[in-house]
Short mmCIF file of C-alpha atoms in Angstrom, two decimals:
data_model
loop_
_atom_site.label_atom_id
_atom_site.label_comp_id
_atom_site.label_asym_id
_atom_site.label_seq_id
_atom_site.Cartn_x
_atom_site.Cartn_y
_atom_site.Cartn_z
CA UNK U 83 0.32 -0.10 0.36
CA UNK U 84 2.67 2.78 0.90
CA UNK U 85 4.57 1.36 -2.38
CA UNK U 86 1.49 2.55 -4.71
CA UNK U 87 0.72 5.64 -2.79
CA UNK U 88 4.02 6.55 -2.83
CA UNK U 89 3.70 6.00 -6.79
CA UNK U 90 0.90 7.94 -6.69
CA UNK U 91 2.55 11.60 -5.33
CA UNK U 92 5.32 11.46 -7.35
CA UNK U 93 4.32 9.86 -10.57
CA UNK U 94 4.06 13.25 -13.40
CA UNK U 95 2.17 11.43 -16.18
CA UNK U 96 -1.35 11.49 -16.19
CA UNK U 97 -1.08 7.19 -17.30
CA UNK U 98 1.48 7.16 -14.60
CA UNK U 99 -1.18 8.60 -12.36
CA UNK U 100 -4.37 6.50 -11.78
CA UNK U 101 -3.33 2.86 -13.40
CA UNK U 102 -1.41 2.39 -9.41
CA UNK U 103 -4.81 3.27 -8.12
CA UNK U 104 -6.59 0.70 -10.46
CA UNK U 105 -4.58 -1.82 -9.70
CA UNK U 106 -4.82 -1.14 -6.22
CA UNK U 107 -8.68 -1.22 -6.24
CA UNK U 108 -8.25 -4.23 -7.71
CA UNK U 109 -6.40 -6.74 -5.30
CA UNK U 110 -8.92 -4.91 -2.14
CA UNK U 111 -11.30 -6.04 -4.42
CA UNK U 112 -9.98 -9.55 -5.23
CA UNK U 113 -8.82 -9.85 -1.19
CA UNK U 114 -12.75 -8.95 -0.10
CA UNK U 115 -14.09 -12.15 -2.82
CA UNK U 116 -11.05 -14.35 -2.47
CA UNK U 117 -11.61 -14.61 1.40
CA UNK U 118 -15.72 -14.66 1.41
CA UNK U 119 -16.33 -17.81 3.77
CA UNK U 120 -18.60 -20.28 2.80
CA UNK U 121 -22.75 -19.63 2.60
CA UNK U 122 -24.84 -20.98 5.34
CA UNK U 123 -27.86 -18.72 4.77
CA UNK U 124 -28.97 -19.75 0.76
CA UNK U 125 -29.96 -16.06 -1.35
CA UNK U 126 -32.62 -15.83 -4.16
CA UNK U 127 -30.71 -16.19 -7.43
CA UNK U 128 -29.13 -13.64 -8.70
CA UNK U 129 -28.82 -11.31 -5.59
CA UNK U 130 -25.73 -10.33 -4.30
CA UNK U 131 -25.56 -8.80 -1.03
CA UNK U 132 -21.70 -7.31 -0.88
CA UNK U 133 -21.23 -5.65 3.28
CA UNK U 134 -22.99 -6.24 6.06
CA UNK U 135 -23.15 -2.50 7.96
CA UNK U 136 -25.04 -2.52 10.84
CA UNK U 137 -26.29 0.34 13.87
CA UNK U 138 -26.80 -0.20 16.89
CA UNK U 139 -26.13 -0.16 20.88
CA UNK U 140 -24.45 -3.73 22.91
CA UNK U 141 -25.92 -6.77 21.53
CA UNK U 142 -24.51 -6.10 18.12
CA UNK U 143 -21.17 -4.01 19.94
CA UNK U 144 -18.35 -5.81 19.08
CA UNK U 145 -15.89 -3.54 20.02
CA UNK U 146 -16.58 -0.44 19.22
CA UNK U 147 -16.28 1.27 23.27
CA UNK U 148 -13.07 -0.44 24.13
CA UNK U 149 -11.15 3.68 23.80
CA UNK U 150 -14.57 5.14 25.29
CA UNK U 151 -13.21 4.88 29.34
CA UNK U 152 -15.89 8.38 29.73
CA UNK U 153 -18.15 4.65 29.82
CA UNK U 154 -19.16 2.20 31.47
CA UNK U 155 -20.62 -0.13 28.91
CA UNK U 156 -16.89 -1.63 28.28
CA UNK U 157 -16.96 -5.90 28.06
CA UNK U 158 -12.83 -6.33 27.14
CA UNK U 159 -11.42 -7.54 30.03
CA UNK U 160 -12.12 -11.19 31.21
CA UNK U 161 -14.89 -13.13 31.38
CA UNK U 162 -15.65 -12.14 28.27
CA UNK U 163 -14.63 -13.72 25.40
CA UNK U 164 -14.02 -17.75 26.98
CA UNK U 165 -15.65 -18.94 24.51
CA UNK U 166 -14.34 -16.79 21.44
CA UNK U 167 -11.47 -17.21 19.31
CA UNK U 168 -8.32 -17.54 21.95
CA UNK U 169 -10.53 -16.91 24.60
CA UNK U 170 -9.42 -12.88 23.73
CA UNK U 171 -11.85 -10.47 25.79
CA UNK U 172 -12.65 -7.90 22.18
CA UNK U 173 -15.36 -6.33 23.53
CA UNK U 174 -17.97 -8.07 22.82
CA UNK U 175 -20.41 -8.46 25.03
CA UNK U 176 -20.97 -12.09 25.18
CA UNK U 177 -19.14 -15.26 26.24
CA UNK U 178 -18.08 -15.69 21.72
CA UNK U 179 -19.59 -14.32 18.77
CA UNK U 180 -22.24 -12.08 19.07
CA UNK U 181 -25.26 -11.18 16.14
CA UNK U 182 -23.08 -8.85 13.64
CA UNK U 183 -20.44 -11.89 13.65
CA UNK U 184 -23.31 -14.73 13.44
CA UNK U 185 -25.35 -12.57 9.96
CA UNK U 186 -22.02 -12.06 8.36
CA UNK U 187 -20.51 -15.89 9.24
CA UNK U 188 -24.00 -17.05 7.99
CA UNK U 189 -23.87 -14.94 4.89
CA UNK U 190 -20.66 -16.99 3.44
CA UNK U 191 -19.39 -13.36 4.10
CA UNK U 192 -16.68 -13.08 6.57
CA UNK U 193 -15.97 -14.71 10.10
CA UNK U 194 -15.92 -11.46 11.84
CA UNK U 195 -18.19 -8.21 11.90
CA UNK U 196 -15.56 -6.03 12.64
CA UNK U 197 -15.73 -3.14 14.98
CA UNK U 198 -15.32 -0.15 12.96
CA UNK U 199 -13.03 1.87 15.63
CA UNK U 200 -11.07 -0.86 15.98
CA UNK U 201 -7.51 1.29 15.94
CA UNK U 202 -6.17 -2.98 13.69
CA UNK U 203 -9.03 -2.18 11.27
CA UNK U 204 -7.33 -3.13 7.67
CA UNK U 205 -9.14 -0.85 4.64
CA UNK U 206 -10.08 -4.28 2.85
CA UNK U 207 -12.57 -5.03 5.86
CA UNK U 208 -14.64 -1.62 4.40
CA UNK U 209 -15.75 -3.30 1.19
CA UNK U 210 -17.40 -6.61 2.92
CA UNK U 211 -18.55 -4.27 5.88
CA UNK U 212 -18.28 -2.89 9.97
CA UNK U 213 -19.76 -2.23 12.57
CA UNK U 214 -21.11 1.17 14.05
CA UNK U 215 -22.76 -0.05 17.04
CA UNK U 216 -22.47 1.05 20.90
CA UNK U 217 -22.79 -0.06 23.78
CA UNK U 218 -25.26 1.79 26.13
CA UNK U 219 -26.66 3.55 22.98
CA UNK U 220 -30.29 4.33 22.04
CA UNK U 221 -32.63 6.08 20.18
CA UNK U 222 -33.22 8.26 22.45
CA UNK U 223 -29.78 10.73 22.62
CA UNK U 224 -31.10 10.55 26.92
CA UNK U 225 -30.01 7.28 26.69
CA UNK U 226 -26.74 6.99 24.34
CA UNK U 227 -25.74 10.66 26.25
CA UNK U 228 -26.17 8.96 30.13
CA UNK U 229 -23.95 6.25 29.47
CA UNK U 230 -21.67 8.32 27.77
CA UNK U 231 -22.45 6.19 24.46
CA UNK U 232 -22.04 6.79 20.10
CA UNK U 233 -25.16 8.15 19.72
CA UNK U 234 -27.56 7.32 16.79
CA UNK U 235 -25.66 11.24 15.47
CA UNK U 236 -22.30 10.14 15.42
CA UNK U 237 -22.50 6.13 14.46
CA UNK U 238 -24.70 8.51 11.93
CA UNK U 239 -20.92 10.26 11.87
CA UNK U 240 -19.31 7.26 11.36
CA UNK U 241 -20.70 5.37 8.32
CA UNK U 242 -20.11 9.73 6.01
CA UNK U 243 -17.08 8.42 7.23
CA UNK U 244 -17.19 5.11 6.49
CA UNK U 245 -18.30 6.21 2.73
CA UNK U 246 -15.58 8.13 1.76
CA UNK U 247 -13.34 6.11 2.74
CA UNK U 248 -15.00 3.28 0.68
CA UNK U 249 -14.55 5.90 -2.18
CA UNK U 250 -11.26 6.32 -1.98
CA UNK U 251 -10.49 2.52 -1.56
CA UNK U 252 -12.46 1.54 -4.04
CA UNK U 253 -14.29 3.66 -6.82
CA UNK U 254 -17.24 5.41 -6.71
CA UNK U 255 -19.16 3.06 -9.24
CA UNK U 256 -18.43 -0.17 -7.15
CA UNK U 257 -19.59 2.13 -3.63
CA UNK U 258 -23.00 2.72 -4.98
CA UNK U 259 -23.16 -1.16 -5.69
CA UNK U 260 -21.89 -1.55 -2.09
CA UNK U 261 -23.96 0.25 -0.59
CA UNK U 262 -27.40 -0.21 -1.99
CA UNK U 263 -26.98 -3.53 -1.83
CA UNK U 264 -25.67 -4.23 1.53
CA UNK U 265 -27.40 -5.35 4.12
CA UNK U 266 -28.10 -2.46 6.96
CA UNK U 267 -29.25 -3.64 10.44
CA UNK U 268 -30.45 -1.54 13.26
CA UNK U 269 -30.41 -3.05 16.25
CA UNK U 270 -31.46 -0.22 19.13
CA UNK U 271 -34.55 0.39 21.66
CA UNK U 272 -33.30 -2.37 24.69
CA UNK U 273 -31.40 0.71 26.90
CA UNK U 274 -34.16 3.08 26.12
CA UNK U 275 -37.31 1.68 27.71
CA UNK U 276 -35.51 -0.88 30.20
CA UNK U 277 -32.24 2.17 31.70
CA UNK U 278 -33.83 5.47 29.68
CA UNK U 279 -37.77 4.72 31.07
CA UNK U 280 -38.17 1.99 33.58
CA UNK U 281 -34.14 2.01 34.90
CA UNK U 282 -33.71 5.54 36.05
CA UNK U 283 -37.53 6.90 35.55
CA UNK U 284 -35.74 10.29 34.21
CA UNK U 285 -38.69 10.22 30.83
CA UNK U 286 -41.39 9.15 32.76
CA UNK U 287 -41.96 12.99 34.04
CA UNK U 288 -42.30 13.65 30.58
CA UNK U 289 -43.87 10.61 29.00
CA UNK U 290 -46.20 8.12 29.41
CA UNK U 291 -45.10 4.74 27.77
CA UNK U 292 -47.44 5.47 24.73
CA UNK U 293 -45.64 8.77 24.21
CA UNK U 294 -41.85 7.65 24.72
CA UNK U 295 -42.92 4.76 22.55
CA UNK U 296 -43.61 7.34 19.59
CA UNK U 297 -40.57 10.15 20.00
CA UNK U 298 -38.81 5.97 20.15
CA UNK U 299 -40.32 5.20 17.12
CA UNK U 300 -39.74 8.82 15.63
CA UNK U 301 -36.44 8.54 16.19
CA UNK U 302 -36.41 5.06 14.39
CA UNK U 303 -37.39 6.23 10.77
CA UNK U 304 -35.62 9.72 10.53
CA UNK U 305 -32.64 7.71 10.80
CA UNK U 306 -33.66 5.14 8.51
CA UNK U 307 -34.36 7.74 6.48
CA UNK U 308 -31.07 9.24 6.73
CA UNK U 309 -29.57 5.87 5.95
CA UNK U 310 -31.84 5.83 2.47
CA UNK U 311 -30.26 9.42 1.64
CA UNK U 312 -26.86 7.68 2.13
CA UNK U 313 -27.83 4.83 0.30
CA UNK U 314 -28.71 2.09 1.84
CA UNK U 315 -31.63 0.36 0.52
CA UNK U 316 -31.88 -3.04 1.95
CA UNK U 317 -32.48 -2.86 5.94
CA UNK U 318 -33.12 -5.32 8.54
CA UNK U 319 -34.79 -3.68 12.41
CA UNK U 320 -35.00 -5.93 15.55
CA UNK U 321 -37.42 -5.02 17.37
CA UNK U 322 -36.86 -4.98 20.94
CA UNK U 323 -36.63 -8.52 23.06
CA UNK U 324 -38.64 -9.54 26.26
CA UNK U 325 -36.54 -6.66 28.66
CA UNK U 326 -38.79 -8.18 31.40
CA UNK U 327 -36.91 -11.55 31.32
CA UNK U 328 -33.56 -10.59 31.81
CA UNK U 329 -31.94 -11.31 34.86
CA UNK U 330 -30.83 -7.72 36.20
CA UNK U 331 -34.79 -6.99 35.41
CA UNK U 332 -36.05 -9.11 37.70
CA UNK U 333 -34.29 -8.85 40.11
CA UNK U 334 -34.48 -4.93 40.41
CA UNK U 335 -38.21 -5.26 40.03
CA UNK U 336 -39.45 -8.70 39.82
CA UNK U 337 -39.91 -8.88 43.48
CA UNK U 338 -38.26 -11.25 45.40
CA UNK U 339 -39.18 -13.90 43.84
CA UNK U 340 -37.77 -12.18 40.98
CA UNK U 341 -40.61 -12.92 38.43
CA UNK U 342 -40.42 -11.68 34.88
CA UNK U 343 -41.86 -8.50 34.89
CA UNK U 344 -44.72 -8.50 33.38
CA UNK U 345 -44.92 -5.06 32.95
CA UNK U 346 -41.34 -4.22 31.15
CA UNK U 347 -42.53 -6.54 28.57
CA UNK U 348 -46.27 -5.18 27.70
CA UNK U 349 -44.40 -1.32 27.40
CA UNK U 350 -42.24 -3.65 25.08
CA UNK U 351 -44.79 -5.40 22.76
CA UNK U 352 -46.33 -1.89 22.66
CA UNK U 353 -43.52 -0.35 20.85
CA UNK U 354 -43.24 -3.36 18.83
CA UNK U 355 -46.48 -2.49 17.31
CA UNK U 356 -46.11 0.90 16.31
CA UNK U 357 -42.10 0.74 14.97
CA UNK U 358 -43.96 -2.65 12.23
CA UNK U 359 -46.61 0.09 11.33
CA UNK U 360 -44.15 2.95 11.13
CA UNK U 361 -41.54 -0.33 9.22
CA UNK U 362 -44.90 -0.85 6.86
CA UNK U 363 -45.56 2.91 6.38
CA UNK U 364 -41.67 3.34 5.09
CA UNK U 365 -41.02 0.82 2.61
CA UNK U 366 -44.85 2.57 0.76
CA UNK U 367 -42.77 6.20 1.58
CA UNK U 368 -40.09 4.92 0.29
CA UNK U 369 -40.71 2.15 -2.93
CA UNK U 370 -37.78 0.95 -3.13
CA UNK U 371 -36.87 0.77 0.01
CA UNK U 372 -37.08 -2.81 1.58
CA UNK U 373 -37.11 -2.24 5.01
CA UNK U 374 -37.49 -5.00 6.62
CA UNK U 375 -39.07 -5.49 10.76
CA UNK U 376 -37.18 -8.93 12.22
CA UNK U 377 -38.52 -9.66 15.57
CA UNK U 378 -36.32 -11.71 17.96
CA UNK U 379 -39.06 -11.28 20.71
CA UNK U 380 -40.69 -13.61 20.35
CA UNK U 381 -38.11 -16.64 19.74
CA UNK U 382 -36.26 -15.20 22.15
CA UNK U 383 -39.12 -15.64 24.81
CA UNK U 384 -40.22 -18.64 23.04
CA UNK U 385 -36.59 -20.01 24.33
CA UNK U 386 -37.13 -18.18 27.91
CA UNK U 387 -40.24 -20.22 29.01
CA UNK U 388 -38.96 -22.78 27.72
CA UNK U 389 -36.07 -22.77 28.08
CA UNK U 390 -35.84 -27.38 28.32
CA UNK U 391 -37.21 -27.55 25.09
CA UNK U 392 -34.05 -25.95 23.94
CA UNK U 393 -31.47 -27.33 26.35
CA UNK U 394 -30.95 -25.28 28.85
CA UNK U 395 -31.31 -25.99 31.81
CA UNK U 396 -30.83 -21.65 33.54
CA UNK U 397 -33.33 -18.91 32.11
CA UNK U 398 -33.27 -16.41 34.78
CA UNK U 399 -29.29 -16.02 35.33
CA UNK U 400 -26.74 -15.51 33.87
CA UNK U 401 -23.95 -17.76 33.83
CA UNK U 402 -21.12 -14.92 35.19
CA UNK U 403 -20.34 -14.33 38.93
CA UNK U 404 -24.31 -15.08 41.21
CA UNK U 405 -25.94 -14.11 36.92
CA UNK U 406 -28.80 -11.43 39.45
CA UNK U 407 -27.05 -8.02 38.81
CA UNK U 408 -23.62 -8.70 37.42
CA UNK U 409 -23.01 -7.16 34.10
CA UNK U 410 -20.11 -4.91 31.81
CA UNK U 411 -17.95 -4.11 34.79
CA UNK U 412 -19.38 -6.01 37.76
CA UNK U 413 -18.83 -9.68 35.31
CA UNK U 414 -15.44 -8.79 35.29
CA UNK U 415 -11.94 -11.80 35.90
CA UNK U 416 -12.96 -11.85 39.66
CA UNK U 417 -16.59 -12.81 39.27
CA UNK U 418 -16.47 -16.41 39.01
CA UNK U 419 -18.29 -17.89 35.56
CA UNK U 420 -20.76 -20.98 35.21
CA UNK U 421 -19.15 -24.54 35.06
CA UNK U 422 -20.69 -24.88 31.56
CA UNK U 423 -22.42 -21.63 30.00
CA UNK U 424 -24.47 -23.94 27.05
CA UNK U 425 -26.52 -24.15 30.48
CA UNK U 426 -27.21 -21.12 30.70
CA UNK U 427 -29.58 -18.85 28.28
CA UNK U 428 -27.52 -15.89 28.83
CA UNK U 429 -24.33 -14.71 29.70
CA UNK U 430 -24.14 -11.83 32.41
CA UNK U 431 -27.22 -10.32 33.21
CA UNK U 432 -28.60 -9.09 30.43
CA UNK U 433 -27.62 -10.53 27.54
CA UNK U 434 -27.70 -13.76 25.96
CA UNK U 435 -24.65 -16.49 25.54
CA UNK U 436 -23.65 -17.11 21.80
CA UNK U 437 -25.12 -20.62 22.11
CA UNK U 438 -29.03 -18.72 22.17
CA UNK U 439 -27.77 -16.22 19.12
CA UNK U 440 -26.77 -19.09 16.76
CA UNK U 441 -30.67 -20.10 17.33
CA UNK U 442 -31.95 -16.65 16.61
CA UNK U 443 -29.95 -15.83 13.81
CA UNK U 444 -30.16 -18.89 11.53
CA UNK U 445 -33.44 -18.92 11.22
CA UNK U 446 -34.23 -15.49 11.70
CA UNK U 447 -32.38 -15.08 8.49
CA UNK U 448 -33.16 -17.72 6.36
CA UNK U 449 -37.29 -16.06 6.49
CA UNK U 450 -35.90 -11.90 6.03
CA UNK U 451 -33.24 -12.47 3.76
CA UNK U 452 -36.35 -13.12 0.72
CA UNK U 453 -36.87 -9.44 1.96
CA UNK U 454 -33.85 -8.50 1.08
CA UNK U 455 -34.38 -8.57 -2.58
#
């Protein structure tokens, strides 16, 4: 790369000026194609998904918060990553891979989806997709502000920066192809409902929950318009999972018996219904878009309520520490872990195990991918 750039800077002939850049772009495209993994999810004929680009919170984050010392929403320390390649904590909020990774793997694009802010990010990762998600972020600006996370607007700014880099790397035409054919994934909302509305009660002073859900949906819709204007066409939007079933919420609001918090799940269902209707409206107003509502609420709820049917022994505690409260800095190298995390639905008190993510992602992609064509 340095030789190519040097030749660009020292060349005087127009031909010499452009040939190295064209060669560099050809090499990047060749490398990207060569290193694809074997696809598991079968795409319809004549359909290509060259890249996956992700916006979201800790469910999707693959390490963007690692160097953000202002936030406690970091997990680049043991025992996180216990079952990741080499047992390395990478900033993924799980014992292993997270949905971002599993999606690119199932689509046969690459093994892992790197964090855009990873200092070791490679140029040849850009054409196949990167991750802008940040633990603690939400649709509500106050959610990201409170957690010192990378906000929705800041993730959008990073995406704009990414587009500029991609154009320099592969050219205008290839960039436009990548943007219009890639799979964009948007996963926010859990922190808004769980933390900003119910836990801290900050927004309860201003809104009843239905109005707060409208605020979230409006923010989601505006964000979709922004990435649409920047070239996104295939967009998958995740609904919010059943946060009333999270071990932390059962501890905080489920009473002495740590019951499922029905009120929280009912609030999530109300928001999810509003989101689903808004996405349907979006597709009507933007006919070239293919925005797909992705349901994780019901599949995860089924795993939690019928855990033994799926081979899990524990659904009300996380594997880390006592499992009832530990998450991020409370789940650390001094906390014990369960003997076998394959028996647990949750890794910590907020996030599922890699095993559960795998159960969710493959059928989700099988059901949704046809809607992106």
